[in-house]
């Protein structure tokens, strides 16, 4: 089956967005991101978004075959991902991630970009950029810090440890981990959709403004340089190859 994004508008203003890429455990690629970006265009009848993955997997991350060196124009390979998740994070209506199975890499960030996260008993989170030789986006790092704090965010990103559902709940990464995660997520969506749209969107925007700790233009430029160097490094090439070949990487620091 070809990768696709299933968009279903349900009664009550609930828009369900289902990432479907079964051969790669719902990994994202540029085509899926373009479809997600289009589905995130505000619509008067949409009052809440439910983001989920097909077939018991949330999202295995960004398709590694799309993560090569930076372009000659300075474009980083994950620029479309960063832009799309920022659009989701700043969407005027609230969003709920239904996390079943793994939320890995970009899948972790996809869930973190939503306002709420409901996890199934088998949910887990994993951030592997240190194993892939890349520097994750400052936007994604900031989301993790806001959710779990600086020390725990460092644990997740620098050790690439797997965080199971119970621990994710204790850390505040998950808002709930009930026996029937889907029913709980849909009930939460119904509650959010039932409230005054302008009040909800206004308060969501206010919370977003309060959460931002802006970087200077110099900081942004420096981080982009660091990330570009990492994406184009030998270690990044080795990290991708090792991941796809299911072996331990051999990094040389170049």
PDB file of C-alpha atoms in Angstrom:
ATOM      1  CA  UNK A   1       0.000   0.000   0.000  1.00  0.00           C
ATOM      2  CA  UNK A   2       1.170   3.513  -0.837  1.00  0.00           C
ATOM      3  CA  UNK A   3       1.764   5.936   2.039  1.00  0.00           C
ATOM      4  CA  UNK A   4      -1.220   8.189   2.609  1.00  0.00           C
ATOM      5  CA  UNK A   5      -2.916  10.419   5.127  1.00  0.00           C
ATOM      6  CA  UNK A   6      -6.522   9.513   5.793  1.00  0.00           C
ATOM      7  CA  UNK A   7      -8.671  12.549   6.635  1.00  0.00           C
ATOM      8  CA  UNK A   8     -12.084  11.911   8.200  1.00  0.00           C
ATOM      9  CA  UNK A   9     -14.384  14.685   9.383  1.00  0.00           C
ATOM     10  CA  UNK A  10     -16.678  13.253  12.035  1.00  0.00           C
ATOM     11  CA  UNK A  11     -19.822  14.599  13.636  1.00  0.00           C
ATOM     12  CA  UNK A  12     -19.282  17.324  16.195  1.00  0.00           C
ATOM     13  CA  UNK A  13     -16.326  18.965  14.478  1.00  0.00           C
ATOM     14  CA  UNK A  14     -13.743  16.214  15.060  1.00  0.00           C
ATOM     15  CA  UNK A  15     -11.220  15.822  12.244  1.00  0.00           C
ATOM     16  CA  UNK A  16      -9.337  12.504  12.426  1.00  0.00           C
ATOM     17  CA  UNK A  17      -5.923  12.442  10.732  1.00  0.00           C
ATOM     18  CA  UNK A  18      -4.522   8.929  10.305  1.00  0.00           C
ATOM     19  CA  UNK A  19      -0.948   8.457   9.094  1.00  0.00           C
ATOM     20  CA  UNK A  20      -0.818   5.300   6.983  1.00  0.00           C
ATOM     21  CA  UNK A  21       2.515   3.916   5.780  1.00  0.00           C
ATOM     22  CA  UNK A  22       2.226   0.271   6.853  1.00  0.00           C
ATOM     23  CA  UNK A  23       5.426  -1.018   5.276  1.00  0.00           C
ATOM     24  CA  UNK A  24       7.454   1.481   7.367  1.00  0.00           C
ATOM     25  CA  UNK A  25       5.350   1.587  10.544  1.00  0.00           C
ATOM     26  CA  UNK A  26       3.842   4.909   9.518  1.00  0.00           C
ATOM     27  CA  UNK A  27       7.159   6.693   8.987  1.00  0.00           C
ATOM     28  CA  UNK A  28       6.760  10.189   7.580  1.00  0.00           C
ATOM     29  CA  UNK A  29       8.118  11.364   4.236  1.00  0.00           C
ATOM     30  CA  UNK A  30       7.786  14.566   2.229  1.00  0.00           C
ATOM     31  CA  UNK A  31       4.605  13.384   0.490  1.00  0.00           C
ATOM     32  CA  UNK A  32       2.895  12.554   3.783  1.00  0.00           C
ATOM     33  CA  UNK A  33       4.015  15.863   5.268  1.00  0.00           C
ATOM     34  CA  UNK A  34       2.553  17.737   2.298  1.00  0.00           C
ATOM     35  CA  UNK A  35      -0.771  15.972   2.833  1.00  0.00           C
ATOM     36  CA  UNK A  36      -0.673  16.647   6.549  1.00  0.00           C
ATOM     37  CA  UNK A  37       0.113  20.301   5.892  1.00  0.00           C
ATOM     38  CA  UNK A  38      -2.912  20.542   3.587  1.00  0.00           C
ATOM     39  CA  UNK A  39      -5.164  18.830   6.150  1.00  0.00           C
ATOM     40  CA  UNK A  40      -4.076  21.380   8.751  1.00  0.00           C
ATOM     41  CA  UNK A  41      -5.559  24.302   6.857  1.00  0.00           C
ATOM     42  CA  UNK A  42      -8.150  25.828   9.215  1.00  0.00           C
ATOM     43  CA  UNK A  43     -11.780  25.069   8.356  1.00  0.00           C
ATOM     44  CA  UNK A  44     -14.873  26.548  10.064  1.00  0.00           C
ATOM     45  CA  UNK A  45     -16.411  23.142  10.765  1.00  0.00           C
ATOM     46  CA  UNK A  46     -13.279  21.657  12.406  1.00  0.00           C
ATOM     47  CA  UNK A  47     -13.112  22.182  16.167  1.00  0.00           C
ATOM     48  CA  UNK A  48     -10.549  19.573  17.219  1.00  0.00           C
ATOM     49  CA  UNK A  49      -7.918  17.368  15.582  1.00  0.00           C
ATOM     50  CA  UNK A  50      -7.232  13.726  16.444  1.00  0.00           C
ATOM     51  CA  UNK A  51      -3.847  12.522  15.177  1.00  0.00           C
ATOM     52  CA  UNK A  52      -3.187   8.786  15.030  1.00  0.00           C
ATOM     53  CA  UNK A  53      -1.329   6.073  13.142  1.00  0.00           C
ATOM     54  CA  UNK A  54      -2.715   3.142  11.180  1.00  0.00           C
ATOM     55  CA  UNK A  55      -2.541  -0.465  12.375  1.00  0.00           C
ATOM     56  CA  UNK A  56      -1.466  -0.136  15.991  1.00  0.00           C
ATOM     57  CA  UNK A  57       1.661   1.954  15.303  1.00  0.00           C
ATOM     58  CA  UNK A  58       1.745   5.697  15.886  1.00  0.00           C
ATOM     59  CA  UNK A  59       4.752   6.793  13.822  1.00  0.00           C
ATOM     60  CA  UNK A  60       8.232   5.294  13.396  1.00  0.00           C
ATOM     61  CA  UNK A  61       9.806   8.679  12.638  1.00  0.00           C
ATOM     62  CA  UNK A  62      11.036  10.318   9.467  1.00  0.00           C
ATOM     63  CA  UNK A  63      11.836   8.002   6.566  1.00  0.00           C
ATOM     64  CA  UNK A  64      15.641   7.798   6.732  1.00  0.00           C
ATOM     65  CA  UNK A  65      15.956   7.567   2.968  1.00  0.00           C
ATOM     66  CA  UNK A  66      14.842  11.234   2.931  1.00  0.00           C
ATOM     67  CA  UNK A  67      17.458  12.396   5.443  1.00  0.00           C
ATOM     68  CA  UNK A  68      20.557  13.078   3.359  1.00  0.00           C
ATOM     69  CA  UNK A  69      23.020  15.982   3.501  1.00  0.00           C
ATOM     70  CA  UNK A  70      21.804  19.606   3.289  1.00  0.00           C
ATOM     71  CA  UNK A  71      21.017  21.000  -0.150  1.00  0.00           C
ATOM     72  CA  UNK A  72      23.336  23.389  -1.942  1.00  0.00           C
ATOM     73  CA  UNK A  73      20.878  26.184  -1.105  1.00  0.00           C
ATOM     74  CA  UNK A  74      21.295  25.495   2.626  1.00  0.00           C
ATOM     75  CA  UNK A  75      17.984  23.665   2.953  1.00  0.00           C
ATOM     76  CA  UNK A  76      18.057  21.060   5.701  1.00  0.00           C
ATOM     77  CA  UNK A  77      16.429  17.691   4.954  1.00  0.00           C
ATOM     78  CA  UNK A  78      13.961  18.019   7.815  1.00  0.00           C
ATOM     79  CA  UNK A  79      12.842  21.579   7.011  1.00  0.00           C
ATOM     80  CA  UNK A  80       9.415  20.362   5.759  1.00  0.00           C
ATOM     81  CA  UNK A  81       8.953  18.392   8.999  1.00  0.00           C
ATOM     82  CA  UNK A  82       9.866  21.370  11.181  1.00  0.00           C
ATOM     83  CA  UNK A  83       7.453  23.658   9.305  1.00  0.00           C
ATOM     84  CA  UNK A  84       4.574  21.166   9.341  1.00  0.00           C
ATOM     85  CA  UNK A  85       4.860  20.389  13.062  1.00  0.00           C
ATOM     86  CA  UNK A  86       5.048  24.085  13.883  1.00  0.00           C
ATOM     87  CA  UNK A  87       1.796  24.510  11.931  1.00  0.00           C
ATOM     88  CA  UNK A  88       0.204  21.716  13.972  1.00  0.00           C
ATOM     89  CA  UNK A  89       1.499  23.138  17.257  1.00  0.00           C
ATOM     90  CA  UNK A  90       0.124  26.610  16.437  1.00  0.00           C
ATOM     91  CA  UNK A  91      -3.132  25.406  14.891  1.00  0.00           C
ATOM     92  CA  UNK A  92      -6.110  27.451  16.132  1.00  0.00           C
ATOM     93  CA  UNK A  93      -8.033  24.362  17.284  1.00  0.00           C
ATOM     94  CA  UNK A  94      -6.783  21.926  19.951  1.00  0.00           C
ATOM     95  CA  UNK A  95      -5.244  18.612  18.961  1.00  0.00           C
ATOM     96  CA  UNK A  96      -5.095  15.180  20.568  1.00  0.00           C
ATOM     97  CA  UNK A  97      -2.514  12.499  19.735  1.00  0.00           C
ATOM     98  CA  UNK A  98      -3.659   8.900  20.129  1.00  0.00           C
ATOM     99  CA  UNK A  99      -0.378   7.064  20.668  1.00  0.00           C
ATOM    100  CA  UNK A 100      -0.571   3.328  20.038  1.00  0.00           C
ATOM    101  CA  UNK A 101       2.731   1.499  19.727  1.00  0.00           C
ATOM    102  CA  UNK A 102       5.876   3.475  19.010  1.00  0.00           C
ATOM    103  CA  UNK A 103       6.285   7.242  18.744  1.00  0.00           C
ATOM    104  CA  UNK A 104       9.870   7.367  17.488  1.00  0.00           C
ATOM    105  CA  UNK A 105      11.906  10.378  16.357  1.00  0.00           C
ATOM    106  CA  UNK A 106       9.619  12.547  14.254  1.00  0.00           C
ATOM    107  CA  UNK A 107       6.744  10.455  15.613  1.00  0.00           C
ATOM    108  CA  UNK A 108       7.706  11.556  19.117  1.00  0.00           C
ATOM    109  CA  UNK A 109       7.741  15.159  17.868  1.00  0.00           C
ATOM    110  CA  UNK A 110       4.414  14.707  16.072  1.00  0.00           C
ATOM    111  CA  UNK A 111       2.816  13.650  19.353  1.00  0.00           C
ATOM    112  CA  UNK A 112       4.595  16.432  21.252  1.00  0.00           C
ATOM    113  CA  UNK A 113       3.231  19.005  18.779  1.00  0.00           C
ATOM    114  CA  UNK A 114      -0.319  18.124  19.832  1.00  0.00           C
ATOM    115  CA  UNK A 115      -1.963  19.739  22.842  1.00  0.00           C
ATOM    116  CA  UNK A 116      -2.820  16.414  24.489  1.00  0.00           C
ATOM    117  CA  UNK A 117      -1.432  12.873  24.297  1.00  0.00           C
ATOM    118  CA  UNK A 118      -3.433   9.764  25.142  1.00  0.00           C
ATOM    119  CA  UNK A 119      -1.406   6.554  25.172  1.00  0.00           C
ATOM    120  CA  UNK A 120      -2.341   2.906  24.861  1.00  0.00           C
ATOM    121  CA  UNK A 121      -0.788   0.384  27.233  1.00  0.00           C
ATOM    122  CA  UNK A 122       1.761  -0.565  24.553  1.00  0.00           C
ATOM    123  CA  UNK A 123       2.776   3.020  23.746  1.00  0.00           C
ATOM    124  CA  UNK A 124       6.421   4.011  23.962  1.00  0.00           C
ATOM    125  CA  UNK A 125       8.567   7.008  23.045  1.00  0.00           C
ATOM    126  CA  UNK A 126      12.082   7.024  21.624  1.00  0.00           C
ATOM    127  CA  UNK A 127      14.320   9.806  20.338  1.00  0.00           C
ATOM    128  CA  UNK A 128      17.263   8.349  18.321  1.00  0.00           C
ATOM    129  CA  UNK A 129      19.082  11.361  16.737  1.00  0.00           C
ATOM    130  CA  UNK A 130      22.251  10.702  18.790  1.00  0.00           C
ATOM    131  CA  UNK A 131      22.338   7.192  17.300  1.00  0.00           C
ATOM    132  CA  UNK A 132      21.827   8.620  13.812  1.00  0.00           C
ATOM    133  CA  UNK A 133      24.519  11.270  14.014  1.00  0.00           C
ATOM    134  CA  UNK A 134      22.189  14.234  13.606  1.00  0.00           C
ATOM    135  CA  UNK A 135      21.259  17.281  15.682  1.00  0.00           C
ATOM    136  CA  UNK A 136      17.514  17.489  16.234  1.00  0.00           C
ATOM    137  CA  UNK A 137      15.666  20.727  15.496  1.00  0.00           C
ATOM    138  CA  UNK A 138      15.595  23.336  18.276  1.00  0.00           C
ATOM    139  CA  UNK A 139      11.812  23.471  17.885  1.00  0.00           C
ATOM    140  CA  UNK A 140      11.543  19.762  18.710  1.00  0.00           C
ATOM    141  CA  UNK A 141      14.029  20.014  21.561  1.00  0.00           C
ATOM    142  CA  UNK A 142      12.039  22.904  23.030  1.00  0.00           C
ATOM    143  CA  UNK A 143       8.797  20.914  22.890  1.00  0.00           C
ATOM    144  CA  UNK A 144      10.370  18.060  24.816  1.00  0.00           C
ATOM    145  CA  UNK A 145      11.809  20.437  27.421  1.00  0.00           C
ATOM    146  CA  UNK A 146       8.407  22.065  27.940  1.00  0.00           C
ATOM    147  CA  UNK A 147       6.764  18.681  28.436  1.00  0.00           C
ATOM    148  CA  UNK A 148       9.249  16.806  30.625  1.00  0.00           C
ATOM    149  CA  UNK A 149      11.824  19.379  31.772  1.00  0.00           C
ATOM    150  CA  UNK A 150      15.420  19.952  30.742  1.00  0.00           C
ATOM    151  CA  UNK A 151      17.061  17.067  32.605  1.00  0.00           C
ATOM    152  CA  UNK A 152      14.623  14.434  31.376  1.00  0.00           C
ATOM    153  CA  UNK A 153      14.715  15.827  27.836  1.00  0.00           C
ATOM    154  CA  UNK A 154      18.492  15.386  27.902  1.00  0.00           C
ATOM    155  CA  UNK A 155      18.007  11.774  28.994  1.00  0.00           C
ATOM    156  CA  UNK A 156      15.700  11.107  26.081  1.00  0.00           C
ATOM    157  CA  UNK A 157      17.787  12.795  23.387  1.00  0.00           C
ATOM    158  CA  UNK A 158      21.345  12.091  24.551  1.00  0.00           C
ATOM    159  CA  UNK A 159      20.883   8.442  25.614  1.00  0.00           C
ATOM    160  CA  UNK A 160      18.201   7.460  23.055  1.00  0.00           C
ATOM    161  CA  UNK A 161      16.466   5.453  25.753  1.00  0.00           C
ATOM    162  CA  UNK A 162      13.059   3.892  25.204  1.00  0.00           C
ATOM    163  CA  UNK A 163      10.379   5.374  27.457  1.00  0.00           C
ATOM    164  CA  UNK A 164       7.424   3.023  28.101  1.00  0.00           C
ATOM    165  CA  UNK A 165       3.863   4.237  28.576  1.00  0.00           C
ATOM    166  CA  UNK A 166       3.792   4.072  32.380  1.00  0.00           C
ATOM    167  CA  UNK A 167       6.956   6.145  32.682  1.00  0.00           C
ATOM    168  CA  UNK A 168       5.798   8.572  29.986  1.00  0.00           C
ATOM    169  CA  UNK A 169       2.644   9.110  32.031  1.00  0.00           C
ATOM    170  CA  UNK A 170       4.638   9.714  35.216  1.00  0.00           C
ATOM    171  CA  UNK A 171       6.887  12.190  33.385  1.00  0.00           C
ATOM    172  CA  UNK A 172       3.939  14.127  31.956  1.00  0.00           C
ATOM    173  CA  UNK A 173       4.662  13.184  28.357  1.00  0.00           C
ATOM    174  CA  UNK A 174       1.341  11.339  28.293  1.00  0.00           C
ATOM    175  CA  UNK A 175      -1.758  12.974  29.744  1.00  0.00           C
ATOM    176  CA  UNK A 176      -3.577   9.660  30.146  1.00  0.00           C
ATOM    177  CA  UNK A 177      -2.904   5.951  29.651  1.00  0.00           C
ATOM    178  CA  UNK A 178      -6.299   4.248  30.050  1.00  0.00           C
ATOM    179  CA  UNK A 179      -7.247   0.686  29.144  1.00  0.00           C
ATOM    180  CA  UNK A 180      -9.280   1.914  26.172  1.00  0.00           C
ATOM    181  CA  UNK A 181      -7.079   4.687  24.795  1.00  0.00           C
ATOM    182  CA  UNK A 182      -9.130   5.223  21.642  1.00  0.00           C
ATOM    183  CA  UNK A 183     -12.390   5.718  23.552  1.00  0.00           C
ATOM    184  CA  UNK A 184     -10.662   8.085  25.970  1.00  0.00           C
ATOM    185  CA  UNK A 185      -9.125  10.114  23.145  1.00  0.00           C
ATOM    186  CA  UNK A 186     -12.454  10.412  21.331  1.00  0.00           C
ATOM    187  CA  UNK A 187     -14.196  11.452  24.552  1.00  0.00           C
ATOM    188  CA  UNK A 188     -11.567  14.138  25.093  1.00  0.00           C
ATOM    189  CA  UNK A 189     -12.075  15.345  21.520  1.00  0.00           C
ATOM    190  CA  UNK A 190     -15.831  15.547  22.110  1.00  0.00           C
ATOM    191  CA  UNK A 191     -15.284  17.611  25.254  1.00  0.00           C
ATOM    192  CA  UNK A 192     -12.926  20.018  23.491  1.00  0.00           C
ATOM    193  CA  UNK A 193     -15.228  20.375  20.501  1.00  0.00           C
ATOM    194  CA  UNK A 194     -18.232  21.174  22.692  1.00  0.00           C
ATOM    195  CA  UNK A 195     -16.738  24.382  24.105  1.00  0.00           C
ATOM    196  CA  UNK A 196     -16.817  27.879  22.596  1.00  0.00           C
ATOM    197  CA  UNK A 197     -14.425  27.824  19.600  1.00  0.00           C
ATOM    198  CA  UNK A 198     -13.202  31.407  19.999  1.00  0.00           C
ATOM    199  CA  UNK A 199     -12.544  30.950  23.693  1.00  0.00           C
ATOM    200  CA  UNK A 200     -10.640  27.712  23.109  1.00  0.00           C
ATOM    201  CA  UNK A 201      -8.547  29.052  20.226  1.00  0.00           C
ATOM    202  CA  UNK A 202      -7.842  32.301  22.058  1.00  0.00           C
ATOM    203  CA  UNK A 203      -6.594  30.540  25.165  1.00  0.00           C
ATOM    204  CA  UNK A 204      -4.574  28.079  23.104  1.00  0.00           C
ATOM    205  CA  UNK A 205      -2.857  30.993  21.360  1.00  0.00           C
ATOM    206  CA  UNK A 206      -2.171  32.646  24.724  1.00  0.00           C
ATOM    207  CA  UNK A 207      -0.641  29.459  26.129  1.00  0.00           C
ATOM    208  CA  UNK A 208       1.548  29.201  23.036  1.00  0.00           C
ATOM    209  CA  UNK A 209       2.840  32.741  23.440  1.00  0.00           C
ATOM    210  CA  UNK A 210       3.557  32.169  27.124  1.00  0.00           C
ATOM    211  CA  UNK A 211       5.546  29.003  26.341  1.00  0.00           C
ATOM    212  CA  UNK A 212       7.923  30.534  23.805  1.00  0.00           C
ATOM    213  CA  UNK A 213      11.411  31.568  24.855  1.00  0.00           C
ATOM    214  CA  UNK A 214      12.693  33.083  21.643  1.00  0.00           C
ATOM    215  CA  UNK A 215      16.180  32.636  20.229  1.00  0.00           C
ATOM    216  CA  UNK A 216      18.091  35.569  18.809  1.00  0.00           C
ATOM    217  CA  UNK A 217      18.714  35.633  15.029  1.00  0.00           C
ATOM    218  CA  UNK A 218      22.349  34.809  15.767  1.00  0.00           C
ATOM    219  CA  UNK A 219      21.306  31.784  17.840  1.00  0.00           C
ATOM    220  CA  UNK A 220      19.034  30.547  15.058  1.00  0.00           C
ATOM    221  CA  UNK A 221      21.799  30.916  12.477  1.00  0.00           C
ATOM    222  CA  UNK A 222      24.340  29.128  14.671  1.00  0.00           C
ATOM    223  CA  UNK A 223      22.018  26.200  15.389  1.00  0.00           C
ATOM    224  CA  UNK A 224      21.174  25.882  11.716  1.00  0.00           C
ATOM    225  CA  UNK A 225      24.894  25.745  10.915  1.00  0.00           C
ATOM    226  CA  UNK A 226      25.461  23.056  13.549  1.00  0.00           C
ATOM    227  CA  UNK A 227      22.543  21.005  12.250  1.00  0.00           C
ATOM    228  CA  UNK A 228      23.667  21.337   8.636  1.00  0.00           C
ATOM    229  CA  UNK A 229      27.166  20.126   9.536  1.00  0.00           C
ATOM    230  CA  UNK A 230      25.687  17.129  11.374  1.00  0.00           C
ATOM    231  CA  UNK A 231      23.348  16.161   8.513  1.00  0.00           C
ATOM    232  CA  UNK A 232      26.272  16.266   6.080  1.00  0.00           C
ATOM    233  CA  UNK A 233      28.695  14.367   8.324  1.00  0.00           C
ATOM    234  CA  UNK A 234      30.162  10.883   7.898  1.00  0.00           C
ATOM    235  CA  UNK A 235      28.588   9.951  11.227  1.00  0.00           C
ATOM    236  CA  UNK A 236      25.102  10.797   9.919  1.00  0.00           C
ATOM    237  CA  UNK A 237      25.689   8.623   6.840  1.00  0.00           C
ATOM    238  CA  UNK A 238      26.912   5.791   9.073  1.00  0.00           C
ATOM    239  CA  UNK A 239      24.000   6.239  11.478  1.00  0.00           C
ATOM    240  CA  UNK A 240      21.413   5.939   8.695  1.00  0.00           C
ATOM    241  CA  UNK A 241      23.155   2.915   7.191  1.00  0.00           C
ATOM    242  CA  UNK A 242      23.456   1.155  10.550  1.00  0.00           C
ATOM    243  CA  UNK A 243      19.798   1.785  11.347  1.00  0.00           C
ATOM    244  CA  UNK A 244      18.607   0.422   8.003  1.00  0.00           C
ATOM    245  CA  UNK A 245      20.986  -2.548   8.242  1.00  0.00           C
ATOM    246  CA  UNK A 246      19.928  -3.215  11.871  1.00  0.00           C
ATOM    247  CA  UNK A 247      23.455  -3.113  13.303  1.00  0.00           C
ATOM    248  CA  UNK A 248      25.383  -1.021  15.799  1.00  0.00           C
ATOM    249  CA  UNK A 249      26.867   2.149  14.270  1.00  0.00           C
ATOM    250  CA  UNK A 250      30.589   2.829  14.213  1.00  0.00           C
ATOM    251  CA  UNK A 251      31.036   6.567  14.609  1.00  0.00           C
ATOM    252  CA  UNK A 252      34.344   8.362  13.970  1.00  0.00           C
ATOM    253  CA  UNK A 253      33.415  11.919  14.932  1.00  0.00           C
ATOM    254  CA  UNK A 254      33.653  13.217  11.364  1.00  0.00           C
TER     255      UNK A 254
END
